[in-house]
Amino acid sequence: MENQLKFIFSQFNQDTQFESYSELASGHINDTYLIKTTKKPFFVLQRINHGVFKDIPGLISNKVNVSNHLIKKLSHLPKEELNRSVLRFVKTKEGNSYYQEKEGNYWNMMVFIDNSVTYEEVKDEEVAYEGGKLFGDFLNMTSDFPAETLTEVIPKFHDMSFRFSQFEEALKTASKERKTQAKEYINCVAALKDEMHILQNLKESGKIKIRVTHNDTKISNALFDTNKKGLCVIDTDTIMPGIVHYDFGDAIRTICNTAAEDERNLDLVNFNMNYYKAYEKGFLEEVESALTPIEIKYLPLAAKTMIFIMALRFLTDFLNNDIYYKIAYPEHNFDRAKNQFKLIESFAKQIETT
């Protein structure tokens, strides 16, 4: 592996020597490596999964163009601060944004942001607040970027009608045993169907603006300094056109669950409203001026909708005999679905009283 990484690294335009490498564990799709060199800065070398992403040149173009836009917006900052506030991509020696091996693998390279921290989960309101500021700032600074120029790297990713059609197909072919087991939650899906299409209907009618969205706003995709202050948004592979509610809702879904996504003891699964309020506060401090009243009005529904879409996807996969998500035991996807439905219930009870 080291010889391969050395060779790939040598294809990029840098003026230092490869010293060692280590694998970075963030992300579940791509292979990512920290490349230590004879002098700083170090680099992050990433192999993009061309089994998951079908248009990798488009994907890389998305994230490079958005990063360049942010760099221009932040050009007033001192160089050292600028370099810690936005991802910087390194071109190949031929001037391209990626290197493609003969075997078909695509690689891109970024400058490593030193003395930085990521969190796999939120354990205090300060991190929730700073995460909200980071993702809100990202949306604010890209609010004037032409979203229509972006490649849709995962078509219909948050399309509710598409997810319902997948669910309905799964119902047709599911075993009697699994349908009986999941009856309570199948009924829950039916009861929520109209409400869960509200955001999509507003989007399709043009009442909610299409924007640049990150589409994977879990807290581990926010980079912090060692004092828990937000630095920049990372893992921008899923940047594409969307609505603000995708990013807000997905962040809330992952930040505010008091238990792991596959926790089987549902008594432990609750929605942390304090984290919600902290994240929302930081988020709106940065992006409220760029949002319309209707966008702000529907932020709470975004949280419920994005939790639901994951519940629906887990339930669909369970009915399909677990063909998409990796499972550790036979009812893993069903437990994940039940977990998310419990989170919806906890959220709905609390949001009514706030």
Short mmCIF file of N, CA, C and O in Angstrom, two decimals, residues 162-276:
data_model
loop_
_atom_site.label_atom_id
_atom_site.label_comp_id
_atom_site.label_asym_id
_atom_site.label_seq_id
_atom_site.Cartn_x
_atom_site.Cartn_y
_atom_site.Cartn_z
N PHE A 162 -39.57 9.31 -3.92
CA PHE A 162 -38.72 8.19 -4.34
C PHE A 162 -38.56 7.18 -3.21
O PHE A 162 -38.67 5.96 -3.42
N ARG A 163 -38.33 7.66 -1.99
CA ARG A 163 -38.16 6.75 -0.85
C ARG A 163 -39.47 6.01 -0.55
O ARG A 163 -39.45 4.84 -0.17
N PHE A 164 -40.61 6.69 -0.73
CA PHE A 164 -41.89 6.01 -0.53
C PHE A 164 -42.13 4.96 -1.61
O PHE A 164 -42.66 3.89 -1.33
N SER A 165 -41.73 5.25 -2.84
CA SER A 165 -41.92 4.26 -3.91
C SER A 165 -41.06 3.03 -3.65
O SER A 165 -41.49 1.89 -3.90
N GLN A 166 -39.83 3.23 -3.12
CA GLN A 166 -38.99 2.09 -2.75
C GLN A 166 -39.66 1.27 -1.64
O GLN A 166 -39.64 0.03 -1.68
N PHE A 167 -40.22 1.97 -0.67
CA PHE A 167 -40.91 1.30 0.44
C PHE A 167 -42.11 0.49 -0.06
O PHE A 167 -42.30 -0.67 0.33
N GLU A 168 -42.89 1.09 -0.95
CA GLU A 168 -44.08 0.41 -1.45
C GLU A 168 -43.71 -0.82 -2.28
O GLU A 168 -44.41 -1.85 -2.24
N GLU A 169 -42.61 -0.74 -3.03
CA GLU A 169 -42.12 -1.91 -3.78
C GLU A 169 -41.68 -3.01 -2.81
O GLU A 169 -41.92 -4.20 -3.05
N ALA A 170 -41.01 -2.60 -1.74
CA ALA A 170 -40.55 -3.58 -0.75
C ALA A 170 -41.74 -4.28 -0.09
O ALA A 170 -41.69 -5.49 0.17
N LEU A 171 -42.82 -3.54 0.16
CA LEU A 171 -44.01 -4.13 0.75
C LEU A 171 -44.61 -5.23 -0.14
O LEU A 171 -45.12 -6.23 0.36
N LYS A 172 -44.53 -5.03 -1.45
CA LYS A 172 -45.11 -6.00 -2.39
C LYS A 172 -44.39 -7.34 -2.34
O LYS A 172 -45.00 -8.39 -2.55
N THR A 173 -43.08 -7.29 -2.09
CA THR A 173 -42.28 -8.52 -2.17
C THR A 173 -41.84 -9.05 -0.81
O THR A 173 -41.23 -10.12 -0.74
N ALA A 174 -42.11 -8.31 0.25
CA ALA A 174 -41.65 -8.72 1.59
C ALA A 174 -42.33 -10.01 2.03
O ALA A 174 -43.49 -10.29 1.67
N SER A 175 -41.62 -10.75 2.84
CA SER A 175 -42.20 -11.99 3.39
C SER A 175 -43.33 -11.65 4.36
O SER A 175 -43.34 -10.59 4.98
N LYS A 176 -44.27 -12.58 4.49
CA LYS A 176 -45.39 -12.39 5.42
C LYS A 176 -44.86 -12.20 6.84
O LYS A 176 -45.38 -11.37 7.61
N GLU A 177 -43.82 -12.95 7.17
CA GLU A 177 -43.25 -12.88 8.51
C GLU A 177 -42.72 -11.48 8.82
O GLU A 177 -43.00 -10.91 9.89
N ARG A 178 -41.96 -10.90 7.87
CA ARG A 178 -41.39 -9.57 8.12
C ARG A 178 -42.47 -8.49 8.12
O ARG A 178 -42.39 -7.53 8.90
N LYS A 179 -43.46 -8.63 7.29
CA LYS A 179 -44.55 -7.64 7.28
C LYS A 179 -45.33 -7.69 8.60
O LYS A 179 -45.71 -6.65 9.14
N THR A 180 -45.55 -8.89 9.11
CA THR A 180 -46.25 -9.03 10.39
C THR A 180 -45.42 -8.42 11.51
O THR A 180 -45.95 -7.69 12.37
N GLN A 181 -44.14 -8.69 11.48
CA GLN A 181 -43.22 -8.17 12.50
C GLN A 181 -43.21 -6.65 12.51
O GLN A 181 -43.15 -6.01 13.56
N ALA A 182 -43.31 -6.06 11.32
CA ALA A 182 -43.16 -4.60 11.18
C ALA A 182 -44.49 -3.87 11.06
O ALA A 182 -44.51 -2.67 10.77
N LYS A 183 -45.60 -4.56 11.34
CA LYS A 183 -46.93 -3.99 11.08
C LYS A 183 -47.13 -2.62 11.74
O LYS A 183 -47.63 -1.68 11.12
N GLU A 184 -46.73 -2.49 13.00
CA GLU A 184 -46.91 -1.22 13.72
C GLU A 184 -46.23 -0.06 12.99
O GLU A 184 -46.78 1.04 12.88
N TYR A 185 -45.03 -0.33 12.47
CA TYR A 185 -44.25 0.74 11.84
C TYR A 185 -44.70 0.99 10.39
O TYR A 185 -44.62 2.12 9.91
N ILE A 186 -45.21 -0.04 9.75
CA ILE A 186 -45.80 0.14 8.41
C ILE A 186 -47.01 1.07 8.52
O ILE A 186 -47.20 1.97 7.70
N ASN A 187 -47.80 0.86 9.59
CA ASN A 187 -48.95 1.75 9.82
C ASN A 187 -48.51 3.17 10.14
O ASN A 187 -49.15 4.15 9.73
N CYS A 188 -47.40 3.30 10.85
CA CYS A 188 -46.87 4.62 11.20
C CYS A 188 -46.44 5.37 9.94
O CYS A 188 -46.68 6.57 9.81
N VAL A 189 -45.82 4.67 9.01
CA VAL A 189 -45.41 5.28 7.74
C VAL A 189 -46.63 5.82 7.00
O VAL A 189 -46.62 6.96 6.51
N ALA A 190 -47.68 5.03 6.95
CA ALA A 190 -48.90 5.46 6.26
C ALA A 190 -49.50 6.71 6.91
O ALA A 190 -49.95 7.63 6.22
N ALA A 191 -49.48 6.75 8.25
CA ALA A 191 -50.06 7.88 8.97
C ALA A 191 -49.29 9.18 8.75
O ALA A 191 -49.87 10.27 8.78
N LEU A 192 -47.99 9.06 8.52
CA LEU A 192 -47.15 10.25 8.38
C LEU A 192 -46.94 10.68 6.93
O LEU A 192 -46.29 11.70 6.67
N LYS A 193 -47.46 9.93 5.99
CA LYS A 193 -47.13 10.14 4.58
C LYS A 193 -47.36 11.58 4.11
O LYS A 193 -46.49 12.20 3.50
N ASP A 194 -48.51 12.13 4.37
CA ASP A 194 -48.82 13.49 3.88
C ASP A 194 -47.89 14.53 4.50
O ASP A 194 -47.35 15.39 3.81
N GLU A 195 -47.72 14.45 5.82
CA GLU A 195 -46.86 15.42 6.51
C GLU A 195 -45.42 15.33 6.00
O GLU A 195 -44.74 16.36 5.83
N MET A 196 -44.96 14.14 5.72
CA MET A 196 -43.58 13.95 5.30
C MET A 196 -43.31 14.38 3.86
O MET A 196 -42.17 14.41 3.42
N HIS A 197 -44.35 14.75 3.14
CA HIS A 197 -44.18 15.27 1.77
C HIS A 197 -44.26 16.81 1.73
O HIS A 197 -44.10 17.39 0.65
N ILE A 198 -44.52 17.46 2.86
CA ILE A 198 -44.71 18.92 2.84
C ILE A 198 -43.49 19.63 2.28
O ILE A 198 -43.60 20.49 1.39
N LEU A 199 -42.31 19.30 2.77
CA LEU A 199 -41.10 20.00 2.32
C LEU A 199 -40.84 19.76 0.84
O LEU A 199 -40.47 20.68 0.10
N GLN A 200 -41.02 18.53 0.40
CA GLN A 200 -40.81 18.24 -1.02
C GLN A 200 -41.79 19.01 -1.89
O GLN A 200 -41.42 19.54 -2.95
N ASN A 201 -43.04 19.09 -1.44
CA ASN A 201 -44.05 19.84 -2.21
C ASN A 201 -43.69 21.32 -2.29
O ASN A 201 -43.86 21.96 -3.34
N LEU A 202 -43.20 21.89 -1.18
CA LEU A 202 -42.79 23.29 -1.18
C LEU A 202 -41.59 23.50 -2.11
O LEU A 202 -41.50 24.51 -2.81
N LYS A 203 -40.67 22.56 -2.11
CA LYS A 203 -39.50 22.62 -2.99
C LYS A 203 -39.93 22.57 -4.45
O LYS A 203 -39.50 23.41 -5.27
N GLU A 204 -40.79 21.62 -4.78
CA GLU A 204 -41.19 21.45 -6.17
C GLU A 204 -42.06 22.59 -6.68
O GLU A 204 -42.05 22.89 -7.88
N SER A 205 -42.76 23.25 -5.78
CA SER A 205 -43.60 24.40 -6.18
C SER A 205 -42.79 25.69 -6.29
O SER A 205 -43.33 26.72 -6.71
N GLY A 206 -41.52 25.64 -5.89
CA GLY A 206 -40.67 26.83 -5.96
C GLY A 206 -40.79 27.75 -4.77
O GLY A 206 -40.20 28.83 -4.75
N LYS A 207 -41.52 27.34 -3.74
CA LYS A 207 -41.70 28.20 -2.56
C LYS A 207 -40.48 28.16 -1.63
O LYS A 207 -40.32 29.03 -0.79
N ILE A 208 -39.66 27.13 -1.79
CA ILE A 208 -38.40 27.04 -1.05
C ILE A 208 -37.26 27.02 -2.07
O ILE A 208 -37.30 26.26 -3.04
N LYS A 209 -36.26 27.83 -1.84
CA LYS A 209 -35.16 28.02 -2.78
C LYS A 209 -34.24 26.80 -2.85
O LYS A 209 -33.94 26.17 -1.84
N ILE A 210 -33.79 26.49 -4.07
CA ILE A 210 -32.76 25.47 -4.27
C ILE A 210 -31.40 26.11 -3.99
O ILE A 210 -31.07 27.16 -4.55
N ARG A 211 -30.62 25.49 -3.11
CA ARG A 211 -29.34 26.05 -2.68
C ARG A 211 -28.24 25.00 -2.81
O ARG A 211 -28.49 23.83 -3.08
N VAL A 212 -27.01 25.46 -2.57
CA VAL A 212 -25.90 24.54 -2.36
C VAL A 212 -26.12 23.91 -0.99
O VAL A 212 -26.27 24.61 0.01
N THR A 213 -26.14 22.58 -0.94
CA THR A 213 -26.29 21.90 0.35
C THR A 213 -25.20 20.84 0.49
O THR A 213 -24.74 20.27 -0.49
N HIS A 214 -24.83 20.57 1.73
CA HIS A 214 -23.75 19.62 2.03
C HIS A 214 -24.25 18.18 1.96
O HIS A 214 -23.57 17.29 1.45
N ASN A 215 -25.42 17.93 2.53
CA ASN A 215 -26.12 16.65 2.46
C ASN A 215 -25.54 15.52 3.31
O ASN A 215 -25.97 14.37 3.20
N ASP A 216 -24.59 15.84 4.17
CA ASP A 216 -24.09 14.84 5.12
C ASP A 216 -23.57 15.57 6.34
O ASP A 216 -22.38 15.56 6.65
N THR A 217 -24.49 16.21 7.07
CA THR A 217 -24.12 17.18 8.11
C THR A 217 -24.01 16.55 9.49
O THR A 217 -24.31 17.21 10.49
N LYS A 218 -23.58 15.31 9.57
CA LYS A 218 -23.30 14.73 10.89
C LYS A 218 -22.14 15.49 11.52
O LYS A 218 -21.30 16.08 10.83
N ILE A 219 -22.07 15.46 12.84
CA ILE A 219 -21.11 16.29 13.56
C ILE A 219 -19.67 15.92 13.22
O ILE A 219 -18.77 16.76 13.30
N SER A 220 -19.42 14.67 12.82
CA SER A 220 -18.05 14.28 12.47
C SER A 220 -17.58 14.93 11.18
O SER A 220 -16.39 14.85 10.84
N ASN A 221 -18.47 15.60 10.46
CA ASN A 221 -18.06 16.34 9.27
C ASN A 221 -17.87 17.84 9.55
O ASN A 221 -17.83 18.65 8.64
N ALA A 222 -17.77 18.16 10.82
CA ALA A 222 -17.39 19.51 11.26
C ALA A 222 -16.03 19.41 11.95
O ALA A 222 -15.81 18.53 12.77
N LEU A 223 -15.13 20.30 11.59
CA LEU A 223 -13.77 20.29 12.15
C LEU A 223 -13.66 21.39 13.19
O LEU A 223 -14.07 22.53 12.95
N PHE A 224 -13.12 21.05 14.36
CA PHE A 224 -13.00 21.98 15.48
C PHE A 224 -11.53 22.17 15.85
O PHE A 224 -10.69 21.31 15.57
N ASP A 225 -11.25 23.28 16.53
CA ASP A 225 -9.91 23.42 17.10
C ASP A 225 -9.90 22.75 18.48
O ASP A 225 -10.90 22.19 18.93
N THR A 226 -8.76 22.80 19.14
CA THR A 226 -8.63 22.08 20.42
C THR A 226 -9.40 22.74 21.56
O THR A 226 -9.49 22.19 22.65
N ASN A 227 -9.98 23.92 21.29
CA ASN A 227 -10.81 24.61 22.29
C ASN A 227 -12.30 24.51 21.98
O ASN A 227 -13.10 25.31 22.46
N LYS A 228 -12.66 23.54 21.12
CA LYS A 228 -14.05 23.28 20.74
C LYS A 228 -14.67 24.38 19.89
O LYS A 228 -15.90 24.46 19.77
N LYS A 229 -13.85 25.22 19.29
CA LYS A 229 -14.37 26.24 18.38
C LYS A 229 -14.35 25.71 16.95
O LYS A 229 -13.38 25.07 16.53
N GLY A 230 -15.42 25.96 16.21
CA GLY A 230 -15.53 25.44 14.85
C GLY A 230 -14.50 26.01 13.91
O GLY A 230 -14.22 27.22 13.94
N LEU A 231 -13.92 25.16 13.07
CA LEU A 231 -12.95 25.59 12.06
C LEU A 231 -13.57 25.59 10.67
O LEU A 231 -13.69 26.63 10.04
N CYS A 232 -13.93 24.40 10.18
CA CYS A 232 -14.51 24.35 8.84
C CYS A 232 -15.32 23.07 8.64
O CYS A 232 -15.23 22.13 9.42
N VAL A 233 -16.09 23.07 7.57
CA VAL A 233 -16.89 21.91 7.17
C VAL A 233 -16.03 21.03 6.28
O VAL A 233 -15.34 21.52 5.40
N ILE A 234 -16.06 19.71 6.54
CA ILE A 234 -15.25 18.78 5.75
C ILE A 234 -16.14 17.72 5.10
O ILE A 234 -17.36 17.76 5.23
N ASP A 235 -15.51 16.78 4.40
CA ASP A 235 -16.18 15.66 3.72
C ASP A 235 -17.29 16.19 2.81
O ASP A 235 -18.48 15.91 3.00
N THR A 236 -16.89 16.92 1.79
CA THR A 236 -17.84 17.63 0.93
C THR A 236 -18.19 16.85 -0.34
O THR A 236 -18.64 17.43 -1.32
N ASP A 237 -18.03 15.53 -0.30
CA ASP A 237 -18.32 14.70 -1.49
C ASP A 237 -19.78 14.78 -1.91
O ASP A 237 -20.10 14.56 -3.08
N THR A 238 -20.69 15.01 -0.96
CA THR A 238 -22.12 14.98 -1.27
C THR A 238 -22.70 16.38 -1.52
O THR A 238 -23.93 16.54 -1.54
N ILE A 239 -21.86 17.38 -1.72
CA ILE A 239 -22.37 18.70 -2.10
C ILE A 239 -23.17 18.56 -3.39
O ILE A 239 -22.71 17.98 -4.37
N MET A 240 -24.37 19.12 -3.38
CA MET A 240 -25.21 19.14 -4.59
C MET A 240 -26.39 20.08 -4.35
O MET A 240 -26.53 20.63 -3.25
N PRO A 241 -27.21 20.32 -5.35
CA PRO A 241 -28.37 21.20 -5.13
C PRO A 241 -29.35 20.58 -4.14
O PRO A 241 -29.58 19.37 -4.16
N GLY A 242 -29.91 21.40 -3.27
CA GLY A 242 -30.87 20.90 -2.29
C GLY A 242 -31.57 22.06 -1.61
O GLY A 242 -31.53 23.20 -2.08
N ILE A 243 -32.21 21.77 -0.49
CA ILE A 243 -32.86 22.82 0.29
C ILE A 243 -32.24 22.83 1.69
O ILE A 243 -31.71 21.82 2.16
N VAL A 244 -32.30 23.96 2.34
CA VAL A 244 -31.66 24.17 3.64
C VAL A 244 -32.12 23.12 4.66
O VAL A 244 -31.36 22.71 5.54
N HIS A 245 -33.34 22.66 4.50
CA HIS A 245 -33.92 21.72 5.45
C HIS A 245 -33.22 20.37 5.45
O HIS A 245 -33.20 19.67 6.46
N TYR A 246 -32.63 19.98 4.31
CA TYR A 246 -31.87 18.73 4.28
C TYR A 246 -30.70 18.80 5.26
O TYR A 246 -30.48 17.88 6.06
N ASP A 247 -29.95 19.89 5.18
CA ASP A 247 -28.76 20.01 6.02
C ASP A 247 -29.12 20.22 7.49
O ASP A 247 -28.50 19.64 8.38
N PHE A 248 -30.09 21.07 7.75
CA PHE A 248 -30.49 21.31 9.13
C PHE A 248 -31.05 20.03 9.76
O PHE A 248 -30.64 19.62 10.84
N GLY A 249 -31.95 19.38 9.06
CA GLY A 249 -32.61 18.20 9.60
C GLY A 249 -31.68 17.03 9.82
O GLY A 249 -31.78 16.33 10.83
N ASP A 250 -30.75 16.82 8.89
CA ASP A 250 -29.84 15.69 9.03
C ASP A 250 -28.87 15.92 10.19
O ASP A 250 -28.53 14.98 10.92
N ALA A 251 -28.44 17.14 10.37
CA ALA A 251 -27.57 17.45 11.52
C ALA A 251 -28.31 17.18 12.83
O ALA A 251 -27.77 16.54 13.74
N ILE A 252 -29.53 17.66 12.91
CA ILE A 252 -30.33 17.46 14.13
C ILE A 252 -30.54 15.97 14.40
O ILE A 252 -30.45 15.50 15.54
N ARG A 253 -30.82 15.22 13.36
CA ARG A 253 -31.06 13.77 13.51
C ARG A 253 -29.88 13.08 14.18
O ARG A 253 -30.03 12.24 15.06
N THR A 254 -28.67 13.45 13.77
CA THR A 254 -27.49 12.76 14.28
C THR A 254 -27.00 13.34 15.60
O THR A 254 -26.41 12.63 16.41
N ILE A 255 -27.24 14.62 15.82
CA ILE A 255 -26.73 15.29 17.03
C ILE A 255 -27.62 15.03 18.24
O ILE A 255 -27.13 14.89 19.37
N CYS A 256 -28.93 14.93 18.03
CA CYS A 256 -29.87 14.98 19.14
C CYS A 256 -30.39 13.64 19.62
O CYS A 256 -31.24 13.59 20.51
N ASN A 257 -29.92 12.54 19.06
CA ASN A 257 -30.31 11.21 19.56
C ASN A 257 -29.48 10.90 20.79
O ASN A 257 -28.25 10.95 20.75
N THR A 258 -30.13 10.58 21.89
CA THR A 258 -29.41 10.30 23.14
C THR A 258 -28.76 8.92 23.14
O THR A 258 -28.06 8.57 24.10
N ALA A 259 -28.99 8.14 22.09
CA ALA A 259 -28.42 6.79 22.01
C ALA A 259 -27.86 6.55 20.62
O ALA A 259 -28.06 7.35 19.70
N ALA A 260 -27.14 5.45 20.46
CA ALA A 260 -26.62 5.07 19.15
C ALA A 260 -27.77 4.78 18.20
O ALA A 260 -28.89 4.45 18.62
N GLU A 261 -27.51 4.89 16.91
CA GLU A 261 -28.53 4.73 15.89
C GLU A 261 -29.15 3.33 15.88
O GLU A 261 -30.28 3.15 15.41
N ASP A 262 -28.42 2.35 16.42
CA ASP A 262 -28.95 0.98 16.44
C ASP A 262 -29.17 0.47 17.87
O ASP A 262 -29.22 -0.74 18.10
N GLU A 263 -29.32 1.40 18.83
CA GLU A 263 -29.61 1.01 20.21
C GLU A 263 -30.93 0.24 20.26
O GLU A 263 -31.95 0.70 19.75
N ARG A 264 -30.89 -0.96 20.88
CA ARG A 264 -32.07 -1.82 20.90
C ARG A 264 -33.00 -1.52 22.07
O ARG A 264 -34.19 -1.82 22.02
N ASN A 265 -32.46 -0.94 23.13
CA ASN A 265 -33.28 -0.57 24.28
C ASN A 265 -33.90 0.80 24.00
O ASN A 265 -33.25 1.84 24.18
N LEU A 266 -35.14 0.81 23.57
CA LEU A 266 -35.76 2.07 23.14
C LEU A 266 -36.00 3.04 24.29
O LEU A 266 -36.23 4.23 24.05
N ASP A 267 -35.93 2.56 25.53
CA ASP A 267 -36.03 3.47 26.67
C ASP A 267 -34.86 4.45 26.71
O ASP A 267 -34.97 5.52 27.32
N LEU A 268 -33.75 4.07 26.08
CA LEU A 268 -32.57 4.94 26.05
C LEU A 268 -32.60 5.94 24.90
O LEU A 268 -31.77 6.85 24.84
N VAL A 269 -33.55 5.76 23.98
CA VAL A 269 -33.62 6.61 22.78
C VAL A 269 -34.57 7.77 23.03
O VAL A 269 -35.78 7.59 23.15
N ASN A 270 -34.00 8.94 23.13
CA ASN A 270 -34.80 10.16 23.30
C ASN A 270 -34.17 11.29 22.51
O ASN A 270 -33.01 11.24 22.12
N PHE A 271 -34.97 12.32 22.28
CA PHE A 271 -34.50 13.50 21.54
C PHE A 271 -34.01 14.53 22.53
O PHE A 271 -34.74 14.93 23.43
N ASN A 272 -32.76 14.97 22.37
CA ASN A 272 -32.16 15.95 23.28
C ASN A 272 -32.51 17.36 22.81
O ASN A 272 -31.87 17.90 21.90
N MET A 273 -33.52 17.95 23.41
CA MET A 273 -34.00 19.27 23.00
C MET A 273 -32.99 20.37 23.31
O MET A 273 -32.92 21.38 22.60
N ASN A 274 -32.17 20.19 24.33
CA ASN A 274 -31.15 21.20 24.64
C ASN A 274 -30.13 21.30 23.52
O ASN A 274 -29.69 22.40 23.14
N TYR A 275 -29.74 20.16 22.97
CA TYR A 275 -28.80 20.17 21.83
C TYR A 275 -29.46 20.78 20.59
O TYR A 275 -28.82 21.49 19.82
N TYR A 276 -30.76 20.49 20.43
CA TYR A 276 -31.50 21.08 19.30
C TYR A 276 -31.45 22.61 19.38
O TYR A 276 -31.14 23.29 18.40
#
